[in-house]
Short mmCIF file of C-alpha atoms in Angstrom, two decimals:
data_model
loop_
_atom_site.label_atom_id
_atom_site.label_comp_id
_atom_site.label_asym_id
_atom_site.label_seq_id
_atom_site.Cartn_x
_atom_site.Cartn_y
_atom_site.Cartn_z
CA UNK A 9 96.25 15.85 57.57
CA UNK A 10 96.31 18.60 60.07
CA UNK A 11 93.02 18.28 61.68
CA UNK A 12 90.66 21.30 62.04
CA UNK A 13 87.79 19.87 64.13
CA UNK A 14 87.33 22.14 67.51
CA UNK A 15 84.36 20.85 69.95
CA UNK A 16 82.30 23.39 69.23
CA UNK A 17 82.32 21.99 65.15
CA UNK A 18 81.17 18.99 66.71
CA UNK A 19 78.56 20.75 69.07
CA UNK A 20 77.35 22.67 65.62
CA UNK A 21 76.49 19.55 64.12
CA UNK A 22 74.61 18.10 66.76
CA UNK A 23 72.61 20.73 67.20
CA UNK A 24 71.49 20.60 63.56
CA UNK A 25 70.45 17.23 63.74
CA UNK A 26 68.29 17.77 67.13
CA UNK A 27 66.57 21.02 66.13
CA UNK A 28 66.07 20.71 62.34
CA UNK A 29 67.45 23.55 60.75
CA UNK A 30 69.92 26.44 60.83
CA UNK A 31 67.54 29.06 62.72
CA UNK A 32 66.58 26.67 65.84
CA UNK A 33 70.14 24.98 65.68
CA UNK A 34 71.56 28.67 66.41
CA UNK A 35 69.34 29.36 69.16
CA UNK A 36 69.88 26.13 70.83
CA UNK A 37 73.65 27.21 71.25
CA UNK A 38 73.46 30.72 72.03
CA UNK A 39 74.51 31.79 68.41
CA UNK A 40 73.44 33.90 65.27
CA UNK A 41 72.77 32.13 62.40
CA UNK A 42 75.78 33.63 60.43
CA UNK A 43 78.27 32.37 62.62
CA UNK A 44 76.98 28.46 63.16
CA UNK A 45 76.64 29.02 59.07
CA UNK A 46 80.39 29.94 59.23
CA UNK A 47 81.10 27.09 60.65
CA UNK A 48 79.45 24.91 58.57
CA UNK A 49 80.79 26.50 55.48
CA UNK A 50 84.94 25.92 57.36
CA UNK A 51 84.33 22.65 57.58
CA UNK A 52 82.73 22.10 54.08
CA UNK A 53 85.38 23.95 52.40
CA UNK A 54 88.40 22.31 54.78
CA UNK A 55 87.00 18.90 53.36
CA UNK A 56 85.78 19.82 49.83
CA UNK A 57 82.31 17.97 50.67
CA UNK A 58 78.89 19.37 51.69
CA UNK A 59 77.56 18.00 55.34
CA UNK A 60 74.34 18.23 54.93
CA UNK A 61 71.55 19.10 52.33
CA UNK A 62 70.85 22.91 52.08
CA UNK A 63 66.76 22.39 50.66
CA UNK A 64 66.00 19.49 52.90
CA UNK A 65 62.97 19.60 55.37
CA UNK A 66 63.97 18.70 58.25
CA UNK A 67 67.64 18.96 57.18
CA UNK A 68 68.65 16.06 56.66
CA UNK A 69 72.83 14.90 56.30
CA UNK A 70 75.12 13.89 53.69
CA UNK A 71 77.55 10.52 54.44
CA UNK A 72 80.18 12.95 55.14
CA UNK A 73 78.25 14.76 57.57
CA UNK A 74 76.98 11.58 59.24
CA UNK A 75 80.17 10.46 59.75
CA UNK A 76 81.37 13.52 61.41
CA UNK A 77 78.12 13.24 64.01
CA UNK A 78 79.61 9.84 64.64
CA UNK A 79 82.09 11.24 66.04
CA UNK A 80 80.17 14.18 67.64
CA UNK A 81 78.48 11.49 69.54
CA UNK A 82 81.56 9.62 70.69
CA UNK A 83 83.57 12.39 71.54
CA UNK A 84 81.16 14.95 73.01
CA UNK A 85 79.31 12.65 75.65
CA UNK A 86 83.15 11.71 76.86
CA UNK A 87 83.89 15.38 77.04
CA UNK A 88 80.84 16.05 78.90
CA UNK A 89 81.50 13.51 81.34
CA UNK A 90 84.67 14.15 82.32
CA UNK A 91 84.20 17.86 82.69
CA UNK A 92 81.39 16.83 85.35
CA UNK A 93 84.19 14.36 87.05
CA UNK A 94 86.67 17.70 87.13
CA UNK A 95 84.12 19.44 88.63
CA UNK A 96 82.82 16.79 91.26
CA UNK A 97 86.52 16.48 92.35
CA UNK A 98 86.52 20.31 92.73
CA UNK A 99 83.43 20.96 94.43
CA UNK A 100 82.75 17.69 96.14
CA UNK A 101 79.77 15.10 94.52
CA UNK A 102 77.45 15.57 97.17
CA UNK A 103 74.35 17.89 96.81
CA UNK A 104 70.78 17.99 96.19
CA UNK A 105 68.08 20.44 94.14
CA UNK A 106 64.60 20.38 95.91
CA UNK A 107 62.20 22.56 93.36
CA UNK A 108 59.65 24.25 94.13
CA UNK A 109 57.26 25.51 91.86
CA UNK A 110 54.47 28.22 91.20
CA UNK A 111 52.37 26.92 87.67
CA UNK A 112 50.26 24.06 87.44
CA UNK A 113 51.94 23.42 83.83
CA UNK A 114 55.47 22.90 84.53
CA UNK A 115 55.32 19.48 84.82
CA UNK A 116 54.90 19.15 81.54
CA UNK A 117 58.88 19.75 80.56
CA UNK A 118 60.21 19.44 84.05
CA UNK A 119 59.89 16.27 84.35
CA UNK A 120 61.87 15.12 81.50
CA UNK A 121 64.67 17.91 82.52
CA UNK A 122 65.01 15.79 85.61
CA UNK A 123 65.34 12.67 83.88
CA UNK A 124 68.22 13.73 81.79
CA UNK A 125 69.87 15.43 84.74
CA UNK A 126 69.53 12.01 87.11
CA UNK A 127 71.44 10.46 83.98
CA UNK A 128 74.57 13.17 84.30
CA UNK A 129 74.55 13.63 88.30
CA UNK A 130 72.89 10.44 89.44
CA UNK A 131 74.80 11.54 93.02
CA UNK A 132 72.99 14.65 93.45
CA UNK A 133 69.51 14.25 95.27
CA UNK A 134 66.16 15.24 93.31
CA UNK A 135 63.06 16.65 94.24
CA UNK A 136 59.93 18.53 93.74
CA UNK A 137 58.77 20.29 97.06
CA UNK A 138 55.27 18.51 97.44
CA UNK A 139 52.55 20.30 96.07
CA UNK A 140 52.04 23.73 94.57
CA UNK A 141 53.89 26.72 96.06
CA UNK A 142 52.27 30.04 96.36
CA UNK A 143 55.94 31.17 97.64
CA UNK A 144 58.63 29.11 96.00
CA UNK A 145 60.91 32.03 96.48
CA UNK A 146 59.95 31.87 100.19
CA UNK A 147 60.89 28.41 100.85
CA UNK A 148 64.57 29.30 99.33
CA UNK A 149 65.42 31.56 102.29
CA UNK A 150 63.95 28.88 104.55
CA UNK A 151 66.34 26.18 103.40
CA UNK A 152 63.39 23.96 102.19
CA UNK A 153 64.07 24.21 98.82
CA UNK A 154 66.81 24.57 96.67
CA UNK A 155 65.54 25.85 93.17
CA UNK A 156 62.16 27.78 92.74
CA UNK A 157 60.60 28.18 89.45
CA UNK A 158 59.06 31.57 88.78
CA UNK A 159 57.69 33.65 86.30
CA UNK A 160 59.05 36.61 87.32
CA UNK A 161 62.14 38.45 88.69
CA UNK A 162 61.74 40.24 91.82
CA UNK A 163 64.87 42.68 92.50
CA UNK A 164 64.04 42.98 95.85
CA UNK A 165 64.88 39.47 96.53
CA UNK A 166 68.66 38.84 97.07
CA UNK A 167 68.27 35.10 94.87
CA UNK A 168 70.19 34.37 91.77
CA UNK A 169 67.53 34.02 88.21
CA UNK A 170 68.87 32.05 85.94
CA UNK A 171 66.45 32.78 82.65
CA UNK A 172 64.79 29.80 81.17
CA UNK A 173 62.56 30.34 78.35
CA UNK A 174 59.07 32.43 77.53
CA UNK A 175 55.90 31.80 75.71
CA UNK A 176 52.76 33.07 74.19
CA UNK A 177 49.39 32.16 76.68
CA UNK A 178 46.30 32.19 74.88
CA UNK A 179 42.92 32.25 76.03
CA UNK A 180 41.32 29.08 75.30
CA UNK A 181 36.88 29.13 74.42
CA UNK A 182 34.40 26.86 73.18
CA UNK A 183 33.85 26.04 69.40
CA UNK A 184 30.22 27.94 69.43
CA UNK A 185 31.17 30.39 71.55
CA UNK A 186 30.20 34.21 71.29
CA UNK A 187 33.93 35.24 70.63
CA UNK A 188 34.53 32.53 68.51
CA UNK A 189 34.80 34.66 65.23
CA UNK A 190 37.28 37.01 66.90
CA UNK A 191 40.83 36.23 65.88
CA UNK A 192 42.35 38.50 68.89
CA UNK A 193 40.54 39.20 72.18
CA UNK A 194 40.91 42.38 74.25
CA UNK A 195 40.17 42.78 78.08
CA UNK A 196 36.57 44.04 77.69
CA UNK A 197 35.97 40.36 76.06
CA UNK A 198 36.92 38.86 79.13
CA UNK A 199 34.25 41.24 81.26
CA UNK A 200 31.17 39.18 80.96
CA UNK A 201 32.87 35.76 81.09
CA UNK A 202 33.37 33.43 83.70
CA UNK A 203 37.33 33.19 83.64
CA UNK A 204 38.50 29.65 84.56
CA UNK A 205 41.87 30.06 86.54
CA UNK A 206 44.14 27.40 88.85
CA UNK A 207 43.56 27.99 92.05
CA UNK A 208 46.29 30.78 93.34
CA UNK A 209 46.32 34.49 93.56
CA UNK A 210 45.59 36.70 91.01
CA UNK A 211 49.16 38.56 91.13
CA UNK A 212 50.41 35.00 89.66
CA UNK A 213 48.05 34.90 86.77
CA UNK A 214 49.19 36.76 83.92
CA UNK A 215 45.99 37.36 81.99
CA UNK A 216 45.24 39.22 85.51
CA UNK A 217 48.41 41.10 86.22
CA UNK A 218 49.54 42.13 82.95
CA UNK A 219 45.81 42.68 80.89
CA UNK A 220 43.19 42.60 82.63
CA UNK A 221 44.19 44.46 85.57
CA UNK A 222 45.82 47.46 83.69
CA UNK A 223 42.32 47.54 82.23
CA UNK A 224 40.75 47.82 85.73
CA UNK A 225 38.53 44.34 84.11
CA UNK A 226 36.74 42.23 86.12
CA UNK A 227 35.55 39.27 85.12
CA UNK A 228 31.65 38.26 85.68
CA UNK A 229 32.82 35.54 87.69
CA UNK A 230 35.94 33.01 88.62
CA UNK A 231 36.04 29.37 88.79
CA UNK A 232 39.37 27.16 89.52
CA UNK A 233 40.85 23.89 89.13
CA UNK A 234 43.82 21.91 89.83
CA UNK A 235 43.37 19.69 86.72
CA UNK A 236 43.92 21.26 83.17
CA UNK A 237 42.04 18.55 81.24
CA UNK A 238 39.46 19.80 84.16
CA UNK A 239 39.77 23.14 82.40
CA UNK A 240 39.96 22.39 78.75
CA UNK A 241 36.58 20.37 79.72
CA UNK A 242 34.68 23.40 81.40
CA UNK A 243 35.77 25.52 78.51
CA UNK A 244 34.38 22.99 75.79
CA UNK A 245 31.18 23.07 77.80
CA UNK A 246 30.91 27.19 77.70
CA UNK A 247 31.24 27.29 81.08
CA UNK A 248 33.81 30.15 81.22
CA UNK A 249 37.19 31.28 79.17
CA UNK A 250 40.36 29.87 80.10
CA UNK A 251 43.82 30.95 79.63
CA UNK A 252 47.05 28.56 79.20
CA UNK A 253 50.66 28.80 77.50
CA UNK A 254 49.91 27.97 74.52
CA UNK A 255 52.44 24.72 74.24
CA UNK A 256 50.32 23.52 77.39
CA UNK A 257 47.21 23.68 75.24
CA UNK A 258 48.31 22.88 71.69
CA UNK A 259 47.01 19.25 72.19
CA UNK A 260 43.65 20.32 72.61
CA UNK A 261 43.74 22.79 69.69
CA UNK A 262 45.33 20.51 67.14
CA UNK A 263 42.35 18.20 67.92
CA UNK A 264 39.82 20.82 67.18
CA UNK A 265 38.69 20.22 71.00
CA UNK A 266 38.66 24.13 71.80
CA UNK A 267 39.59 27.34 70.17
CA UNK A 268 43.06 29.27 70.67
CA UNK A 269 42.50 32.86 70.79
CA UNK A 270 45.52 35.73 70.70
CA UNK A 271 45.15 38.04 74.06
CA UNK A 272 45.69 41.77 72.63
CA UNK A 273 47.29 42.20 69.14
CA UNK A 274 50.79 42.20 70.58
CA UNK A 275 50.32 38.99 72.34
CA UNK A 276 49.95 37.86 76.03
CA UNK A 277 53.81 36.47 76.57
CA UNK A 278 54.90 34.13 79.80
CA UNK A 279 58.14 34.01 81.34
CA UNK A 280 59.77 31.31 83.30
CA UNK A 281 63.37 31.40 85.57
CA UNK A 282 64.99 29.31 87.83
CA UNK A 283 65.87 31.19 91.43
CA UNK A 284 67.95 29.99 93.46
CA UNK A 285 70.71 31.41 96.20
CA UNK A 286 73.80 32.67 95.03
CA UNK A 287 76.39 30.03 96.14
CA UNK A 288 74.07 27.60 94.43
CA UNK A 289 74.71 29.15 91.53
CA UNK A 290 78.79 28.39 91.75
CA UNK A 291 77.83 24.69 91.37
CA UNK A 292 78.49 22.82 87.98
CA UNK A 293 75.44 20.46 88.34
CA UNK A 294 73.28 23.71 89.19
CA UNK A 295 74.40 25.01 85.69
CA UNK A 296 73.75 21.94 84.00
CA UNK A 297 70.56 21.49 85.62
CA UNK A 298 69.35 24.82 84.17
CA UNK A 299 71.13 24.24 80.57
CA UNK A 300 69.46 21.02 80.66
CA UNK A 301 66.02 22.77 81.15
CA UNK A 302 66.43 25.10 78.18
CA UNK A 303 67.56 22.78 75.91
CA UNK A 304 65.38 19.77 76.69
CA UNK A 305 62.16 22.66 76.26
CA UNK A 306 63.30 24.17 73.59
CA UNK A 307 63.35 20.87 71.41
CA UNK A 308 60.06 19.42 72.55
CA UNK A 309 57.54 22.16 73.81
CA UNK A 310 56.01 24.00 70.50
CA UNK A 311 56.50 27.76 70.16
CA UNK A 312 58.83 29.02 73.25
CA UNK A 313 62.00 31.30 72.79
CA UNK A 314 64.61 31.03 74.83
CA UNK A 315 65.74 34.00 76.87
#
């Protein structure tokens, strides 16, 4: 039998089985949903057997499908691997990424990023720039760092942005709060409130740049915090209206500990890259590194999109 299989059958599949379903699966590799069901539909009809159940929830895979994933899992991992040995004897094995970032929530998926990437390139070095960075971009042209994370691009800066993923923020109140009964709030709601905020400038605060300035709002007052279980905890106690991504938060909200409010009908939406300086960019682990990001996100944090 004249085999079929191509690694990108075998990429298909495992992407079904880590995101669920034919929508996120498509996403996850860069694809519309016609073509990964293409695939699907080759191989079913090449072997005259389904691979997987079309009304399952999460989808869930026949014996024939399993099988194939058995090999997915043998074959791509050994692929992988020795496409990162071609490209260590190409560009050498040493290197390092020192990160630097600007939002108090990143931690939250780039620190499992980083574990997966030590896995894949245990030789290149690892490391977050120590604390948080009101410049990350800054310390890339000063050679003490090698990736920044950002939430925005700046053309005027001669750095590489490699596009990670975005997200809704929502503004965050107590359950017996005023605003409480307001499915969407608008800038004048934030007026009278005491708006709980990290500590950096206002041009890195979304609900500032993009609503509430535009709206020449002011809030009554500001109050900061490193901590965002410091945050969540002022905000149960009505001490002010906070405003996280809403992945960051959805903790909280599934346990009824605070109230998720939309910002304007269209949405308050985040955006995170990864900046770095051009040559970096050449580099194979750099590319992982930022593949690894998006992927790793994408299955774990709740309602992001890649971009």
């Amino acid at each position: 039998m004249q085999s079929i299989l191509e690694l990108r059958h075998l990429k298909t599949l495992q992407a079904l089985r880590e995101a669920g379903n034919l929508l996120r699966a498509a996403t996850l590799l860069n694809v519309t949903q016609s073509a990964l069901s293409h695939q699907v539909k080759l191989l079913e009809d090449h072997y005259g057997v389904a691979l997987f159940e079309r009304k399952s929830t999460p989808l869930r895979f026949t014996p024939a499908g399993e099988r194939l994933l058995q090999l997915a899992d043998q074959v791509l991992p050994l692929t992988a691997n020795t496409e990162r040995d071609l490209a260590r004897l190409a560009q050498g094995v040493a290197g390092q990424l020192r990160i630097a970032v600007e939002c108090h929530t990143c931690f939250d998926w780039l620190m499992p990023a980083m574990d997966v990437f030590r896995q894949r390139w245990p030789e290149v070095e690892l490391d977050i720039v120590s604390g948080f960075q009101a410049d990350p971009v800054g310390l890339l042209y000063q050679h003490k760092a090698d990736v920044a994370i950002v939430s925005e691009i700046d053309h005027a800066e001669s750095v590489a942005y490699h596009p990670l993923f975005r997200f809704e923020i929502v503004a965050l109140i107590a359950k017996d709060h005023a605003l409480a009964k307001k499915d969407i709030l608008q800038a004048e709601d934030f007026a009278d409130e005491t708006l709980i905020t990290y500590p950096v400038p206002d041009e890195m605060l979304d609900i500032v740049r993009q609503v509430l300035k535009p709206a020449n709002i002011e809030p009554a007052a500001r109050r900061t915090t490193e901590l965002t279980v410091a945050m969540l905890q002022l905000v149960a106690s009505k001490r002010g209206i906070a405003t996280l991504p809403l992945w960051a938060a959805q903790n909280y909200l599934n346990r009824h500990y605070v109230l998720g409010k939309r910002i304007t009908p269209q949405g308050l939406t985040g955006r995170l890259y990864a900046a770095c300086q051009p040559e970096l960019s050449e580099k194979a682990y750099l590319a992982d590194f930022v593949e690894i990001i998006r992927e790793t996100s994408y299955l774990n944090l709740e309602n992001i999109e890649l971009i």
